[in-house]
XYZ file of C-alpha atoms in Angstrom:
290
model
C 3.698 -43.559 110.109
C 0.065 -43.939 109.448
C -0.638 -47.502 107.794
C -3.217 -48.083 105.294
C -4.794 -51.804 105.352
C -4.621 -52.228 101.306
C -6.717 -55.329 101.923
C -10.148 -53.186 101.011
C -12.238 -55.168 99.716
C -14.335 -54.692 102.822
C -18.277 -53.858 102.364
C -18.209 -50.257 103.453
C -14.684 -49.640 102.523
C -13.670 -47.226 100.097
C -10.879 -47.341 97.710
C -9.364 -46.966 94.371
C -8.958 -50.051 91.803
C -6.657 -49.270 88.721
C -7.576 -51.993 86.801
C -6.072 -53.305 83.521
C -8.182 -53.071 80.156
C -6.903 -55.091 76.755
C -4.528 -53.606 74.722
C -6.322 -54.978 71.220
C -7.928 -58.112 71.834
C -11.041 -58.212 73.865
C -10.286 -61.773 75.114
C -7.199 -60.690 77.078
C -10.012 -59.446 79.705
C -9.540 -60.443 83.060
C -12.686 -62.185 85.418
C -11.973 -59.804 88.352
C -12.049 -56.936 85.677
C -15.424 -57.622 84.664
C -16.488 -57.701 87.901
C -15.438 -54.670 88.822
C -16.982 -52.958 86.122
C -20.249 -54.330 87.351
C -19.731 -53.679 90.910
C -17.810 -50.665 91.118
C -19.688 -47.234 92.625
C -17.680 -45.192 90.086
C -15.936 -46.306 86.763
C -13.716 -43.324 85.827
C -12.504 -43.664 81.830
C -10.092 -42.011 79.624
C -12.661 -42.190 76.893
C -16.269 -43.029 78.472
C -17.168 -44.138 74.747
C -14.197 -46.897 74.432
C -15.733 -47.730 78.053
C -18.830 -48.253 76.562
C -17.532 -50.414 73.732
C -15.475 -51.941 76.119
C -18.340 -53.168 78.367
C -20.664 -54.010 75.475
C -18.371 -56.702 73.949
C -17.632 -58.315 77.644
C -21.323 -57.976 77.919
C -20.999 -55.941 80.825
C -23.696 -53.898 82.498
C -21.947 -50.741 84.373
C -23.804 -50.155 87.757
C -22.027 -47.262 88.951
C -21.256 -44.023 87.488
C -19.837 -42.996 84.302
C -17.547 -40.381 84.716
C -14.834 -39.257 82.118
C -10.998 -38.312 83.427
C -7.907 -38.175 81.013
C -5.437 -35.981 81.150
C -7.165 -32.532 80.322
C -9.575 -32.901 83.041
C -7.296 -35.287 84.967
C -6.241 -32.493 88.087
C -9.917 -30.662 87.908
C -11.428 -34.378 88.980
C -8.951 -35.992 90.994
C -10.298 -34.382 94.583
C -13.726 -35.400 93.806
C -12.828 -38.955 93.173
C -10.623 -38.881 96.022
C -13.691 -37.418 98.004
C -16.066 -40.316 97.317
C -12.956 -42.766 97.718
C -12.802 -41.361 101.426
C -16.487 -41.889 101.320
C -16.243 -45.170 100.918
C -16.869 -45.832 97.076
C -15.097 -48.512 94.792
C -13.798 -46.019 92.160
C -12.524 -48.130 89.676
C -10.154 -45.878 86.961
C -9.679 -47.856 83.935
C -7.854 -46.248 80.805
C -8.121 -46.807 76.571
C -5.536 -49.727 77.304
C -3.307 -51.635 79.116
C -2.297 -50.430 82.822
C -3.362 -46.808 84.054
C -0.324 -44.575 85.193
C 1.758 -46.406 82.424
C 2.221 -43.137 79.919
C -1.950 -42.851 80.719
C -3.686 -40.475 83.588
C -3.692 -41.952 86.895
C -1.118 -40.621 88.561
C -2.492 -37.440 90.632
C -5.665 -39.715 91.560
C -3.093 -42.759 93.091
C -0.722 -39.699 94.714
C -3.990 -38.069 95.879
C -5.566 -40.977 97.921
C -1.878 -41.939 99.574
C -1.611 -38.818 100.537
C -5.398 -39.095 101.995
C -4.165 -42.211 103.209
C -6.761 -43.741 101.992
C -6.648 -47.525 100.517
C -5.322 -48.212 96.240
C -4.973 -51.580 94.660
C -4.565 -52.765 91.978
C -6.735 -55.022 89.293
C -3.049 -56.457 86.999
C -4.009 -56.614 83.186
C -2.372 -56.817 79.573
C 0.342 -54.300 79.263
C 2.317 -53.173 76.147
C 5.474 -52.455 77.432
C 5.671 -55.433 79.170
C 4.370 -57.508 76.301
C 6.823 -55.350 73.730
C 9.157 -56.552 75.551
C 8.824 -60.350 76.141
C 8.156 -60.477 72.095
C 11.308 -58.431 71.308
C 14.189 -61.011 71.464
C 16.104 -58.763 73.367
C 17.152 -58.732 77.318
C 14.947 -58.874 79.950
C 16.170 -59.142 83.183
C 16.964 -55.158 83.406
C 15.285 -52.786 81.218
C 13.686 -49.182 81.287
C 10.378 -48.111 80.449
C 11.178 -44.117 78.767
C 7.632 -43.733 77.243
C 7.713 -41.292 74.099
C 10.577 -39.603 73.108
C 10.467 -36.039 72.418
C 8.997 -34.506 68.945
C 12.116 -32.210 68.485
C 14.817 -33.368 66.819
C 17.143 -31.601 69.246
C 15.865 -32.577 72.135
C 15.252 -36.150 70.791
C 19.157 -36.539 69.996
C 19.449 -34.672 73.649
C 17.973 -37.837 75.309
C 19.930 -40.139 73.551
C 22.580 -39.104 73.713
C 22.050 -39.294 77.555
C 20.793 -43.107 76.979
C 23.462 -44.408 74.751
C 25.684 -46.215 77.565
C 22.492 -47.159 79.449
C 23.429 -51.493 79.171
C 19.620 -51.751 80.060
C 17.227 -53.458 77.329
C 15.270 -49.174 76.484
C 11.788 -49.703 75.811
C 9.866 -46.698 74.130
C 6.457 -45.816 73.007
C 6.215 -44.149 69.799
C 3.545 -42.581 66.974
C 3.336 -44.637 63.634
C 4.627 -41.325 61.742
C 7.279 -40.460 63.622
C 8.750 -44.404 63.763
C 11.107 -43.747 61.241
C 12.403 -40.188 62.562
C 13.194 -42.031 65.923
C 14.509 -44.866 64.533
C 17.149 -42.794 62.830
C 17.487 -40.642 66.029
C 18.052 -44.221 67.744
C 21.032 -45.407 65.196
C 22.433 -42.184 65.227
C 22.699 -42.110 69.006
C 23.381 -45.680 69.591
C 24.748 -47.247 66.711
C 23.209 -48.881 63.250
C 24.496 -51.813 64.798
C 22.304 -52.000 68.042
C 19.580 -54.714 68.149
C 16.105 -53.575 68.479
C 12.921 -54.559 67.306
C 9.591 -52.720 66.323
C 6.497 -54.275 67.934
C 3.404 -53.296 66.812
C -0.645 -53.965 67.327
C 0.513 -56.397 69.569
C -2.702 -59.084 70.620
C -4.383 -57.362 67.556
C -4.809 -58.639 64.044
C -2.104 -57.451 62.438
C 0.635 -57.604 64.987
C 4.055 -57.672 64.010
C 7.276 -57.544 64.954
C 10.424 -56.708 63.594
C 13.941 -57.121 64.785
C 17.278 -55.755 62.998
C 19.813 -53.386 63.988
C 18.650 -50.509 63.820
C 20.314 -49.280 61.335
C 18.436 -52.016 58.906
C 15.195 -50.389 61.122
C 15.704 -47.258 60.383
C 15.890 -48.164 56.709
C 12.546 -50.438 57.132
C 10.730 -47.583 58.666
C 11.362 -45.144 55.517
C 10.600 -47.570 53.098
C 7.061 -48.546 54.634
C 3.645 -46.819 56.238
C 3.899 -47.491 59.689
C 0.724 -48.177 61.297
C -1.325 -48.597 64.385
C 0.526 -48.513 68.338
C 3.859 -48.765 67.977
C 6.896 -50.116 71.169
C 10.568 -49.557 70.064
C 12.601 -51.627 72.331
C 16.373 -51.105 71.878
C 19.377 -53.331 73.297
C 21.655 -51.904 76.129
C 24.654 -50.988 75.012
C 27.385 -53.657 75.475
C 30.498 -52.862 78.122
C 32.574 -50.982 75.707
C 36.110 -52.185 75.441
C 39.106 -49.647 76.083
C 39.509 -47.546 73.578
C 42.410 -44.782 72.860
C 41.479 -41.121 73.380
C 43.315 -40.443 70.662
C 41.138 -42.046 68.254
C 38.171 -40.742 70.012
C 39.677 -37.538 68.459
C 39.796 -38.784 65.113
C 36.099 -39.237 65.759
C 34.736 -36.737 67.557
C 36.557 -34.081 64.712
C 35.205 -36.330 61.679
C 31.522 -35.703 63.553
C 32.308 -31.235 63.632
C 33.794 -31.867 59.959
C 30.227 -33.855 58.948
C 28.042 -30.869 60.626
C 28.229 -31.599 64.514
C 29.175 -28.809 66.976
C 32.249 -29.515 68.962
C 30.304 -30.143 72.293
C 27.852 -31.841 70.469
C 30.399 -34.244 69.004
C 32.525 -34.985 71.959
C 29.188 -35.564 73.921
C 28.300 -38.248 71.562
C 31.460 -40.336 71.127
C 31.867 -40.082 74.704
C 28.629 -41.762 75.392
C 29.554 -44.451 72.855
C 32.530 -45.070 74.382
C 31.891 -44.405 77.899
C 34.326 -42.108 78.264
C 34.540 -38.733 80.003
C 33.652 -36.012 77.915
C 35.692 -33.821 79.510
C 38.692 -35.188 79.167
C 37.784 -36.435 75.418
C 36.892 -32.811 75.048
C 40.555 -31.387 75.796
C 42.301 -33.846 73.672
C 40.222 -32.672 70.987
C 41.088 -28.923 71.442
C 44.541 -29.521 71.378
C 44.205 -31.836 68.593
C 42.613 -28.694 66.610
C 45.367 -26.073 67.951
C 48.380 -28.059 67.323
């Protein structure tokens, strides 16, 4: 197996450097980020205008070539940037905020360099995911980042139903105008009493963290104008107590009465209770026939 020396700070050694940028407060920029922006041969930026504003705030002059690198041109630009690394250039990748590749461009170029046997390293920096997890007040020993929830209600409900029994703390990004609908869907799938937190505008002037059960957060979001960058943190499921399959069948049938399709009602009820959907389905069908 070929080995790539990641200690790639030797002169003349090409490397890709993933650099974390502030998520709101420019004071969070690291000294290493400043040095990298000053010395990189190429700076690939998600938004070149934001890069120029960041550099001005840090009083940094970017000496290297600046290229745009975003979701619409990532596939096209990756081969040229990999070639630059191969030729000995230091290529710095920065996104608008936080760490590249985390719900941001970066994965393709990392894979390209890895497959070419080229060094990839990192200048760690702020992360909205970890910041939200830390301030949420929810368990942080085991967690999963799920990115943005699907926009379509049906797909969103299916995703949340599949996650309802997950015992890890779950984190999601969300746009402010969809926050209320997403919280309502979470309350439906996870239960209105599930502890959660809405973290918005972290590190910025109007930072706000609202901690409450999902049902209360859904009502709060409906009654206020949610603004800014939003991260939703939801506590994992607790170990479900043993439930009588007959009682669960009654719950599923109540969902059917309220408008759920039979299979969806069984899936939601089984997921909440942590029981196999197949056995619950058989019980529900038997009761309907009886």
